[in-house]
Short mmCIF file of C-alpha atoms and ligand atoms in Angstrom, two decimals:
data_model
loop_
_atom_site.label_atom_id
_atom_site.label_comp_id
_atom_site.label_asym_id
_atom_site.label_seq_id
_atom_site.Cartn_x
_atom_site.Cartn_y
_atom_site.Cartn_z
CA MET A 1 92.12 125.13 113.81
CA THR A 2 92.99 128.11 111.57
CA TYR A 3 95.01 127.77 108.38
CA ALA A 4 96.74 129.99 105.85
CA ILE A 5 97.23 129.10 102.20
CA ILE A 6 100.37 130.23 100.42
CA GLN A 7 99.82 129.62 96.75
CA ASP A 8 101.69 130.08 93.50
CA GLY A 9 99.85 128.92 90.38
CA PRO A 10 96.83 126.65 90.14
CA SER A 11 96.29 123.90 92.70
CA ARG A 12 95.17 120.40 91.65
CA SER A 13 93.49 119.96 94.99
CA PHE A 14 91.59 123.22 95.19
CA ALA A 15 90.22 124.89 92.09
CA GLU A 16 89.37 128.56 92.16
CA GLY A 17 86.27 129.12 94.27
CA ASP A 18 86.82 125.97 96.36
CA LYS A 19 85.33 126.29 99.83
CA PHE A 20 88.65 125.36 101.38
CA LEU A 21 90.35 128.43 99.85
CA ALA A 22 87.64 130.69 101.24
CA GLY A 23 88.14 129.35 104.77
CA ALA A 24 91.80 130.39 104.97
CA THR A 25 93.04 133.13 107.32
CA ASP A 26 96.42 134.91 107.51
CA ARG A 27 99.95 133.70 108.20
CA ASP A 28 99.44 133.75 111.96
CA ALA A 29 97.24 130.68 111.48
CA ASP A 30 97.93 127.39 113.29
CA VAL A 31 98.57 125.54 110.06
CA ILE A 32 100.34 126.64 106.86
CA VAL A 33 99.28 125.11 103.54
CA HIS A 34 101.74 125.39 100.64
CA CYS A 35 100.27 125.07 97.18
CA GLY A 36 103.11 125.44 94.68
CA THR A 37 105.27 127.47 97.04
CA PRO A 38 108.53 126.25 98.62
CA PHE A 39 108.42 124.71 102.08
CA VAL A 40 109.77 126.95 104.83
CA ALA A 41 110.43 125.34 108.20
CA ASP A 42 108.64 126.89 111.18
CA PRO A 43 108.62 124.78 114.35
CA GLY A 44 106.07 127.17 115.87
CA LYS A 45 103.26 125.91 113.63
CA ALA A 46 100.95 123.00 114.48
CA ALA A 47 101.55 121.68 110.97
CA ILE A 48 103.02 122.78 107.65
CA LEU A 49 101.42 121.11 104.67
CA VAL A 50 102.85 120.79 101.17
CA GLU A 51 100.61 119.99 98.22
CA LEU A 52 101.99 117.09 96.19
CA GLY A 53 101.65 115.85 92.66
CA ASP A 54 103.16 112.46 91.85
CA GLU A 55 106.41 113.19 93.71
CA SER A 56 107.74 112.28 97.14
CA LEU A 57 107.24 114.71 100.01
CA ALA A 58 110.95 114.41 100.82
CA GLU A 59 111.74 116.43 97.67
CA HIS A 60 110.21 119.41 99.46
CA ILE A 61 111.06 118.94 103.11
CA GLY A 62 114.17 116.74 103.03
CA GLU A 63 114.62 113.72 105.27
CA ASP A 64 115.62 115.53 108.48
CA PRO A 65 114.17 113.67 111.49
CA ALA A 66 114.16 116.93 113.45
CA VAL A 67 111.33 118.31 111.28
CA THR A 68 108.26 116.95 113.05
CA ASN A 69 105.46 119.19 111.83
CA ALA A 70 105.78 118.93 108.03
CA LEU A 71 103.35 116.78 106.05
CA GLY A 72 102.31 116.38 102.44
CA PHE A 73 98.83 116.14 101.02
CA ALA A 74 96.95 115.69 97.76
CA ARG A 75 93.30 115.56 97.03
CA TYR A 76 92.64 112.49 94.90
CA ARG A 77 91.56 113.34 91.42
CA ASN A 78 91.09 111.25 88.30
CA GLY A 79 92.96 113.28 85.68
CA ASP A 80 90.79 116.22 84.65
CA ASP A 81 87.76 115.09 86.66
CA ALA A 82 86.75 117.32 89.57
CA PRO A 83 88.69 116.52 92.76
CA SER A 84 87.11 113.86 94.98
CA LYS A 85 86.34 114.35 98.67
CA LEU A 86 89.44 112.37 99.55
CA VAL A 87 92.57 113.97 100.95
CA GLU A 88 95.59 111.71 101.18
CA LEU A 89 97.76 113.07 103.97
CA VAL A 90 101.39 112.07 103.54
CA ARG A 91 103.11 111.37 106.79
CA PRO A 92 106.90 111.19 106.79
CA ALA A 93 108.56 109.00 109.41
CA SER A 94 109.57 112.12 111.34
CA ALA A 95 106.06 113.60 111.77
CA SER A 96 104.52 113.83 115.22
CA ASP A 97 101.03 112.56 116.01
CA ALA A 98 100.07 116.09 116.97
CA ALA A 99 101.00 117.43 113.53
CA VAL A 100 99.02 114.66 111.82
CA ALA A 101 96.01 115.37 114.04
CA ALA A 102 96.17 119.12 113.30
CA ALA A 103 96.41 118.54 109.56
CA ALA A 104 93.55 116.04 109.56
CA LYS A 105 91.42 118.47 111.54
CA VAL A 106 91.88 121.28 109.04
CA PHE A 107 90.65 119.11 106.16
CA LYS A 108 87.88 117.38 108.07
CA GLU A 109 86.47 120.71 109.19
CA ALA A 110 86.28 121.63 105.51
CA GLY A 111 84.12 118.55 104.89
CA LEU A 112 86.86 116.43 103.30
CA GLU A 113 87.67 112.80 104.06
CA VAL A 114 91.18 112.17 105.30
CA VAL A 115 93.43 109.14 105.16
CA VAL A 116 97.06 108.89 106.19
CA SER A 117 99.63 107.45 103.80
CA SER A 118 103.35 106.97 104.18
CA ASP A 119 105.61 108.89 101.79
CA GLN A 120 105.57 106.34 98.96
CA ILE A 121 104.99 107.30 95.32
CA GLY A 122 101.38 106.89 94.28
CA ARG A 123 100.21 107.06 97.90
CA ILE A 124 97.18 104.78 98.33
CA VAL A 125 94.76 105.31 95.47
CA ASN A 126 97.08 105.65 92.48
CA ARG A 127 99.31 102.87 93.74
CA LEU A 128 96.31 100.55 93.74
CA VAL A 129 94.15 101.75 90.90
CA ILE A 130 96.73 102.49 88.20
CA PRO A 131 97.73 98.82 87.66
CA LYS A 132 94.06 97.95 87.26
CA TYR A 133 93.58 100.71 84.69
CA ASN A 134 96.70 99.55 82.84
CA ALA A 135 95.40 95.98 82.80
CA ALA A 136 92.04 97.14 81.45
CA LEU A 137 93.75 99.08 78.64
CA ARG A 138 95.89 96.07 77.81
CA PHE A 139 92.87 93.74 77.82
CA LEU A 140 91.17 96.07 75.37
CA ASP A 141 94.15 95.83 72.99
CA GLU A 142 94.21 92.06 73.38
CA GLY A 143 90.54 91.70 72.49
CA LEU A 144 89.38 90.26 75.81
CA ALA A 145 86.13 92.18 75.53
CA THR A 146 84.77 95.47 74.23
CA GLN A 147 85.20 98.64 76.24
CA ALA A 148 81.46 98.74 76.89
CA ASP A 149 81.41 95.17 78.19
CA MET A 150 84.44 95.68 80.43
CA ASP A 151 82.96 98.83 81.94
CA LEU A 152 79.56 97.18 82.35
CA THR A 153 81.16 94.19 84.07
CA CYS A 154 82.77 96.45 86.67
CA LYS A 155 79.59 98.41 87.27
CA LEU A 156 77.23 95.45 87.51
CA GLY A 157 79.59 92.88 88.94
CA LEU A 158 81.56 95.04 91.35
CA GLY A 159 79.25 97.98 91.98
CA TYR A 160 81.69 100.61 90.68
CA PRO A 161 80.05 103.94 89.84
CA ASP A 162 81.74 103.92 86.45
CA GLY A 163 83.90 101.53 84.46
CA PRO A 164 87.72 101.74 84.45
CA LEU A 165 88.00 102.50 80.75
CA GLU A 166 85.39 105.24 80.62
CA ARG A 167 87.08 106.74 83.67
CA ILE A 168 90.61 106.81 82.23
CA ILE A 169 89.39 108.23 78.95
CA ARG A 170 87.28 110.88 80.68
CA GLY A 171 90.16 111.86 82.96
CA GLY A 172 92.55 112.02 80.00
CA LEU A 173 94.90 109.33 78.72
CA GLU A 174 97.77 111.83 78.82
CA ASN A 175 97.23 112.42 82.52
CA HIS A 176 97.11 108.69 82.97
CA TYR A 177 100.45 108.41 81.16
CA ASP A 178 102.08 110.97 83.47
CA THR A 179 100.95 109.24 86.65
CA THR A 180 101.72 105.72 85.58
CA GLN A 181 105.12 106.83 84.26
CA ALA A 182 105.97 108.36 87.65
CA LEU A 183 105.07 105.08 89.34
CA PHE A 184 106.95 103.05 86.72
CA GLU A 185 110.14 105.08 87.21
CA THR A 186 109.93 104.49 90.93
CA TYR A 187 108.93 100.84 91.16
CA GLY A 188 110.06 99.47 87.80
CA THR A 189 107.33 96.84 87.82
CA PRO A 190 105.53 95.99 84.56
CA ALA A 191 102.17 96.75 86.19
CA TYR A 192 103.03 100.45 86.02
CA ALA A 193 104.54 100.46 82.52
CA PRO A 194 102.53 102.95 80.44
CA PRO A 195 100.08 101.04 78.24
CA ARG A 196 100.02 101.59 74.48
CA ARG A 197 96.96 103.80 74.40
CA ALA A 198 98.41 106.15 77.02
CA VAL A 199 101.75 106.31 75.17
CA VAL A 200 99.97 107.11 71.91
CA SER A 201 98.01 109.88 73.54
CA LYS A 202 101.13 111.35 75.15
CA ASN A 203 103.19 111.20 71.95
CA MET A 204 100.42 112.78 69.91
CA SER A 205 100.19 115.68 72.30
CA ARG A 206 103.97 116.11 72.25
CA ARG A 207 103.84 116.27 68.48
CA ARG A 208 101.07 118.87 68.62
CA ASP A 209 103.10 120.98 71.03
CA ARG A 210 106.20 120.89 68.80
CA MET B 1 69.91 80.07 64.45
CA THR B 2 69.35 79.65 68.15
CA ARG B 3 68.06 76.56 69.88
CA THR B 4 64.74 76.63 71.70
CA ILE B 5 65.29 76.07 75.37
CA LYS B 6 62.46 74.83 77.55
CA THR B 7 64.06 72.63 80.18
CA VAL B 8 67.15 73.55 82.14
CA GLY B 9 69.28 71.35 84.34
CA VAL B 10 71.58 72.71 87.03
CA CYS B 11 74.42 70.52 88.30
CA GLY B 12 75.70 71.26 91.78
CA ALA B 13 72.32 72.81 92.51
CA ALA B 14 72.73 72.34 96.25
CA GLY B 15 75.75 74.62 96.23
CA THR B 16 75.99 78.37 96.71
CA MET B 17 75.93 79.19 93.01
CA GLY B 18 73.87 76.29 91.70
CA ALA B 19 70.94 77.08 93.99
CA GLY B 20 70.90 80.70 92.81
CA ILE B 21 71.19 79.73 89.15
CA ALA B 22 68.23 77.33 89.49
CA LEU B 23 66.17 80.20 90.88
CA VAL B 24 67.13 82.41 87.93
CA ALA B 25 66.00 79.73 85.47
CA ALA B 26 62.74 78.86 87.22
CA ARG B 27 61.87 82.51 87.78
CA ALA B 28 62.04 83.06 84.02
CA GLY B 29 59.53 80.25 83.47
CA PHE B 30 61.86 77.41 82.49
CA ARG B 31 61.24 73.92 83.75
CA THR B 32 64.24 73.57 86.05
CA ILE B 33 65.81 70.38 87.34
CA SER B 34 68.20 70.75 90.26
CA TYR B 35 70.78 67.99 90.32
CA ASP B 36 73.37 67.40 93.02
CA MET B 37 75.15 64.36 94.37
CA LYS B 38 74.19 65.26 97.93
CA GLU B 39 70.56 64.60 98.75
CA ASP B 40 70.40 66.26 102.18
CA ALA B 41 72.12 69.38 100.85
CA LEU B 42 69.64 69.47 97.99
CA GLU B 43 66.72 69.38 100.45
CA ARG B 44 68.30 72.08 102.57
CA SER B 45 68.91 74.36 99.62
CA ALA B 46 65.34 73.81 98.34
CA LYS B 47 64.09 75.07 101.72
CA GLN B 48 66.38 78.09 101.51
CA SER B 49 65.16 78.86 98.00
CA ALA B 50 61.55 78.62 99.17
CA ALA B 51 62.37 80.97 102.04
CA PHE B 52 64.00 83.41 99.61
CA LEU B 53 60.89 83.40 97.44
CA ASP B 54 58.60 83.81 100.48
CA LYS B 55 60.62 86.83 101.54
CA SER B 56 60.28 88.31 98.07
CA VAL B 57 56.49 87.88 98.37
CA GLU B 58 56.51 89.45 101.86
CA ARG B 59 58.46 92.42 100.54
CA GLY B 60 55.96 92.86 97.75
CA LYS B 61 58.58 92.12 95.07
CA LEU B 62 56.91 88.92 93.90
CA GLU B 63 53.26 87.91 93.56
CA ALA B 64 52.23 84.83 95.54
CA SER B 65 50.92 83.19 92.37
CA LYS B 66 54.26 83.78 90.66
CA ARG B 67 56.06 82.21 93.61
CA ASP B 68 53.87 79.13 93.31
CA ALA B 69 54.64 78.94 89.59
CA ILE B 70 58.39 79.13 90.27
CA VAL B 71 58.23 76.44 92.93
CA GLY B 72 56.08 74.36 90.58
CA ALA B 73 58.68 74.67 87.81
CA MET B 74 61.44 73.32 90.04
CA SER B 75 62.25 69.70 90.74
CA ARG B 76 65.28 68.05 92.32
CA THR B 77 67.18 64.86 91.83
CA THR B 78 70.37 63.00 92.70
CA ASP B 79 70.01 60.91 89.55
CA ILE B 80 71.87 62.37 86.61
CA SER B 81 69.66 60.53 84.10
CA ALA B 82 66.81 62.85 85.13
CA LEU B 83 68.58 65.49 83.02
CA GLU B 84 67.93 63.60 79.78
CA ASP B 85 65.28 66.04 78.47
CA CYS B 86 67.26 69.19 79.21
CA ASP B 87 67.93 71.62 76.39
CA LEU B 88 70.50 73.41 78.53
CA VAL B 89 72.54 72.06 81.43
CA ILE B 90 74.48 74.54 83.56
CA GLU B 91 77.17 73.11 85.78
CA ALA B 92 78.21 74.74 89.05
CA VAL B 93 79.96 71.79 90.69
CA PHE B 94 83.28 72.02 92.55
CA GLU B 95 85.93 74.16 90.92
CA ASP B 96 88.03 71.23 89.77
CA LEU B 97 88.88 70.50 86.16
CA ALA B 98 88.73 66.70 86.41
CA THR B 99 85.37 66.85 88.25
CA LYS B 100 83.89 69.10 85.59
CA GLN B 101 85.30 67.09 82.68
CA LYS B 102 83.98 63.86 84.17
CA LEU B 103 80.57 65.42 84.67
CA LEU B 104 80.41 66.44 80.99
CA ASP B 105 81.37 62.92 80.00
CA ARG B 106 78.46 61.55 82.04
CA LEU B 107 76.12 64.19 80.63
CA ASP B 108 77.16 63.16 77.10
CA ALA B 109 75.72 59.74 77.85
CA VAL B 110 72.48 61.12 79.29
CA CYS B 111 71.56 64.11 77.13
CA SER B 112 70.78 64.48 73.44
CA GLU B 113 73.58 65.53 71.06
CA ASP B 114 72.39 69.11 70.84
CA THR B 115 71.87 69.85 74.52
CA ILE B 116 73.94 72.88 75.44
CA PHE B 117 76.37 72.54 78.36
CA ALA B 118 77.29 75.74 80.18
CA SER B 119 79.99 76.05 82.82
CA ASN B 120 79.92 78.54 85.68
CA THR B 121 83.65 78.16 86.31
CA SER B 122 85.46 81.20 87.72
CA THR B 123 89.05 80.21 87.13
CA LEU B 124 89.23 77.27 84.73
CA SER B 125 89.42 77.36 80.95
CA ILE B 126 86.17 76.74 79.08
CA THR B 127 88.13 74.99 76.34
CA GLU B 128 89.75 72.61 78.82
CA ILE B 129 86.43 71.84 80.49
CA ALA B 130 84.81 71.35 77.07
CA SER B 131 87.38 68.70 76.22
CA GLY B 132 85.57 66.50 78.73
CA SER B 133 82.67 66.25 76.29
CA LYS B 134 82.77 64.34 73.01
CA VAL B 135 80.92 67.33 71.54
CA PRO B 136 82.97 70.33 72.68
CA THR B 137 81.13 72.60 70.23
CA ARG B 138 78.14 72.52 72.59
CA VAL B 139 80.04 73.79 75.65
CA VAL B 140 80.07 77.46 76.62
CA GLY B 141 81.19 79.58 79.58
CA MET B 142 78.38 81.20 81.60
CA HIS B 143 79.82 82.88 84.66
CA PHE B 144 77.23 84.19 87.09
CA CYS B 145 78.02 86.50 90.01
CA LEU B 146 77.31 85.72 93.64
CA PRO B 147 74.46 85.79 94.69
CA ALA B 148 73.20 84.58 91.32
CA GLN B 149 69.53 85.19 92.10
CA LEU B 150 70.23 88.89 92.71
CA MET B 151 73.13 89.77 90.41
CA LYS B 152 72.30 90.49 86.77
CA LEU B 153 75.73 90.17 85.18
CA ILE B 154 76.81 87.03 83.33
CA GLU B 155 80.21 86.73 81.63
CA MET B 156 79.73 84.58 78.53
CA SER B 157 82.77 83.00 76.92
CA PRO B 158 83.14 80.70 73.97
CA GLY B 159 85.90 78.09 74.13
CA ILE B 160 88.08 77.50 71.08
CA LEU B 161 85.67 74.89 69.70
CA THR B 162 82.35 76.38 70.87
CA SER B 163 79.95 76.77 67.96
CA GLU B 164 78.44 80.14 67.27
CA GLU B 165 75.00 78.51 67.54
CA THR B 166 75.78 77.29 71.04
CA PHE B 167 77.03 80.70 72.06
CA GLU B 168 74.09 82.56 70.55
CA SER B 169 71.54 80.18 72.06
CA ALA B 170 73.06 80.43 75.52
CA TRP B 171 73.31 84.21 75.16
CA ALA B 172 69.64 84.45 74.16
CA TRP B 173 68.70 82.27 77.11
CA THR B 174 70.44 84.59 79.61
CA LYS B 175 68.47 87.48 78.14
CA ALA B 176 65.25 85.51 78.40
CA CYS B 177 66.10 85.26 82.10
CA SER B 178 66.40 89.09 82.27
CA GLN B 179 70.10 88.75 83.01
CA ILE B 180 72.71 91.02 81.43
CA PRO B 181 75.34 89.08 79.46
CA VAL B 182 78.75 90.40 78.40
CA ARG B 183 81.00 88.64 75.92
CA THR B 184 84.56 87.79 76.92
CA GLN B 185 87.33 85.56 75.62
CA ASP B 186 88.18 82.29 77.35
CA LYS B 187 91.07 83.74 79.35
CA PRO B 188 91.92 83.27 83.04
CA GLY B 189 89.45 85.19 85.20
CA PHE B 190 87.49 86.49 82.19
CA ILE B 191 86.94 90.20 82.87
CA LEU B 192 85.82 90.46 86.45
CA ASN B 193 88.28 88.25 88.26
CA ALA B 194 91.13 89.21 85.91
CA LEU B 195 90.70 92.79 87.13
CA LEU B 196 89.66 92.08 90.71
CA VAL B 197 92.01 89.38 92.01
CA PRO B 198 95.27 91.28 91.30
CA PHE B 199 93.72 94.53 92.55
CA ASN B 200 92.80 92.90 95.84
CA ASN B 201 96.30 91.44 96.10
CA ASP B 202 97.78 94.89 95.52
CA ALA B 203 95.76 96.20 98.48
CA ILE B 204 97.20 93.45 100.68
CA ARG B 205 100.71 94.29 99.46
CA ALA B 206 100.16 98.00 100.17
CA LEU B 207 99.17 97.09 103.72
CA GLU B 208 102.25 94.91 104.06
CA ALA B 209 104.43 97.69 102.62
CA GLY B 210 103.25 100.05 105.35
CA VAL B 211 101.58 102.47 102.94
CA ALA B 212 98.57 102.90 105.22
CA SER B 213 96.35 101.11 107.74
CA ALA B 214 93.73 98.63 106.52
CA ALA B 215 90.98 101.08 107.45
CA ASP B 216 92.63 103.93 105.54
CA ILE B 217 93.29 101.81 102.45
CA ASP B 218 89.61 100.91 102.24
CA LYS B 219 88.47 104.43 103.06
CA ALA B 220 90.72 105.90 100.36
CA ILE B 221 89.35 103.55 97.71
CA LYS B 222 85.75 104.22 98.70
CA ALA B 223 86.04 108.00 99.06
CA GLY B 224 88.42 108.46 96.13
CA LEU B 225 86.80 106.13 93.60
CA GLY B 226 83.24 105.76 94.86
CA TYR B 227 83.48 101.98 95.24
CA LYS B 228 80.85 100.53 97.56
CA MET B 229 83.38 98.36 99.37
CA GLY B 230 87.05 98.66 100.09
CA PRO B 231 89.30 95.87 98.75
CA LEU B 232 90.23 94.58 102.20
CA GLU B 233 86.67 94.33 103.50
CA LEU B 234 85.80 92.63 100.21
CA ILE B 235 88.53 90.02 100.75
CA ASP B 236 87.20 89.53 104.29
CA LEU B 237 83.82 88.79 102.70
CA ILE B 238 85.21 86.50 99.99
CA GLY B 239 87.37 84.71 102.56
CA LEU B 240 91.16 84.98 102.77
CA ASP B 241 91.49 81.25 102.05
CA THR B 242 89.40 81.68 98.90
CA GLN B 243 91.63 84.56 97.84
CA VAL B 244 94.65 82.24 98.18
CA ARG B 245 92.87 79.66 96.01
CA LEU B 246 92.15 82.31 93.39
CA CYS B 247 95.83 83.31 93.36
CA GLU B 248 96.88 79.69 93.07
CA ALA B 249 94.50 79.20 90.15
CA PHE B 250 95.65 82.24 88.20
CA TYR B 251 99.32 82.82 88.94
CA PRO B 252 100.73 79.56 87.57
CA ILE B 253 98.91 80.17 84.28
CA THR B 254 99.44 83.90 83.79
CA LEU B 255 102.71 84.39 85.71
CA ASP B 256 101.40 87.87 86.44
CA PRO B 257 103.27 88.87 89.62
CA ARG B 258 100.18 90.78 90.80
CA ALA B 259 98.24 87.50 90.82
CA ALA B 260 100.78 85.73 93.04
CA THR B 261 99.70 85.12 96.64
CA PRO B 262 100.92 88.02 98.79
CA PRO B 263 103.05 86.76 101.70
CA LEU B 264 100.86 88.57 104.25
CA LEU B 265 97.78 86.76 102.92
CA ARG B 266 99.45 83.40 103.40
CA ARG B 267 100.50 84.29 106.94
CA MET B 268 97.01 85.45 107.87
CA VAL B 269 95.44 82.26 106.55
CA ALA B 270 98.00 80.21 108.50
CA ALA B 271 97.00 82.17 111.61
CA GLY B 272 93.33 81.34 111.06
CA LEU B 273 92.36 84.89 110.07
CA LEU B 274 90.01 84.01 107.22
CA GLY B 275 87.78 87.10 107.23
CA ARG B 276 84.13 87.34 108.19
CA LYS B 277 83.58 83.63 108.47
CA SER B 278 86.24 83.30 111.19
CA GLY B 279 85.29 86.58 112.89
CA LYS B 280 88.56 88.25 111.97
CA GLY B 281 90.52 89.07 108.85
CA PHE B 282 91.78 92.50 107.92
CA PHE B 283 89.01 93.76 110.20
CA ASP B 284 87.44 92.45 113.37
CA TYR B 285 83.82 91.29 113.16
CA GLU B 286 83.29 90.21 116.72
CA GLY B 287 80.66 92.08 118.69
CA ASN B 288 79.55 93.83 115.51
CA ALA B 289 82.44 96.26 115.71
CA MET B 290 84.74 96.65 112.76
CA TYR B 291 88.30 97.55 113.67
CA GLY B 292 91.48 97.49 111.70
CA ALA B 293 93.28 94.21 112.44
N1 NAD C 1 81.08 81.08 95.14
C1 NAD C 1 81.25 82.07 94.25
O1 NAD C 1 81.36 83.24 94.60
C2 NAD C 1 81.26 81.76 92.78
C3 NAD C 1 80.97 82.78 91.88
C4 NAD C 1 80.94 82.50 90.52
C5 NAD C 1 81.24 81.22 90.09
N2 NAD C 1 81.54 80.24 90.98
C6 NAD C 1 81.80 78.89 90.46
O2 NAD C 1 80.64 78.09 90.67
C7 NAD C 1 81.01 76.74 90.88
C8 NAD C 1 80.44 76.25 92.19
O3 NAD C 1 80.88 77.05 93.24
P1 NAD C 1 80.12 77.14 94.64
O4 NAD C 1 80.79 78.20 95.42
O5 NAD C 1 78.67 77.22 94.42
O6 NAD C 1 80.50 75.70 95.26
P2 NAD C 1 79.75 74.86 96.38
O7 NAD C 1 80.77 74.00 97.01
O8 NAD C 1 78.91 75.74 97.25
O9 NAD C 1 78.75 73.93 95.54
C9 NAD C 1 79.15 72.88 94.72
C10 NAD C 1 78.04 71.85 94.70
O10 NAD C 1 78.34 70.91 93.68
C11 NAD C 1 78.02 69.62 94.15
N3 NAD C 1 78.84 68.69 93.36
C12 NAD C 1 80.18 68.59 93.35
N4 NAD C 1 80.58 67.67 92.46
C13 NAD C 1 79.45 67.18 91.89
C14 NAD C 1 79.20 66.23 90.88
N5 NAD C 1 80.20 65.59 90.28
N6 NAD C 1 77.90 65.99 90.56
C15 NAD C 1 76.90 66.63 91.16
N7 NAD C 1 77.07 67.56 92.11
C16 NAD C 1 78.33 67.82 92.47
C17 NAD C 1 78.34 69.64 95.63
O11 NAD C 1 77.62 68.65 96.33
C18 NAD C 1 77.89 71.06 96.00
O12 NAD C 1 76.55 71.10 96.41
C19 NAD C 1 82.52 76.69 90.80
O13 NAD C 1 82.90 76.37 89.48
C20 NAD C 1 82.92 78.12 91.12
O14 NAD C 1 84.15 78.48 90.57
C21 NAD C 1 81.56 80.48 92.32
#
């Protein structure tokens, strides 16, 4: 399965020098991958993929049921940490199985792990992990335990490679704010409301930028 | 000042947690008395503990002489008065407030005034349990992880009335057992379950909301976050009925919507899909294959 990458600006999924970028061919390829460039319909392609941030795929491709080969994707990444091996493929209701298979193949051949998510904000990982991170930040404010003890509990008790608090802080509290805010605007549930420490970090950076 | 602890009693020692906790104590050289109300279960669990130790010897992780010392340090009883000399009594009986309070009341009558009582409760309040004793200052939370004989972490929580001496003594004892204690407040679920139970519920809700298949939800969490287990396979291991009980313990107290029982979970339990123990939960465990349910 050949693929072409049409890119404008940096990609959150593929940093400069990423193996996936090197494997791309020209625009005659079976699959088109948009990174920061506008979606252009082309029914002749096996799949057209649009890189996503925290937004819905429909913002890029619309909700037209006749478009069967357009999909979204994002490589999961904790803030500024290096991208993980996980690609979340976003499948709109209109997508054909063949388009999903073609898209999955492109990423798998590049050594990435692929899961399929519906077009809901936060996809799988952020939808699930952000409320836990918010709870951990709140617990820290409320004095439940120290950061070190909360992180240690998750590592020893649950086998996580790192604790939730060290992870959020390493990835950047501002990034955490942006993601949780996007989820909060969509779902309105308190679990996604930006926690104090993330708000502080965001406001301080806004003040610096002013 | 910390109390010197030489003899440890474990209540509910025939149970899953109690048996493991008794091994932890005996392994660290403490005289350990296993107490349970069920005699046959106590015999059965003593055999299982012996088998566990034999395996450790076979694997070269434990010297045969050390095994004999551990076995020699352990005794068992169905008579609560046998706990009279204990410096520390750890309770791991049924997760029921009245049962635990009543047990502490009986221990009050048996043990000396300065015996420390520790509770392994997962969901109840240490302060509420402690109110079962006339000396609530001596009661402390000591939450082991399953399987206790293999997991190092212990969440230690003081209740409102717990004395600092009690806490410090119990803390020092866990370290003498080569365990790793963390300090947490007496709040529902302490750290581990407060983070885990709602997270697992969220995974069930994501499945119900059609975000992804069970297999893809677990794969995403493992590949994206490096967790050893996906949330849905973990619930299958814990048992879906147990997950409902956890929700029912936490939600009425915290009113955290994430802790409420997800409707899909309730339906699956009603349908007999309890996870590994019933052969099917979010995944299928029959014939060794694991498929998305
Ligand atoms: N199973 C877990 O994963 C886990 C993990 C951490 C903590 N805990 C906590 O540990 C405690 C025990 O859980 P478990 O899963 O081992 O339960 P279990 O049912 O396997 O064992 C309980 C044991 O207590 C005995 N018992 C009950 N009431 C008694 C009494 N009044 N006097 C003497 N013995 C009595 C029973 O005979 C049984 O052997 C609970 O408080 C639970 O919340 C459980």
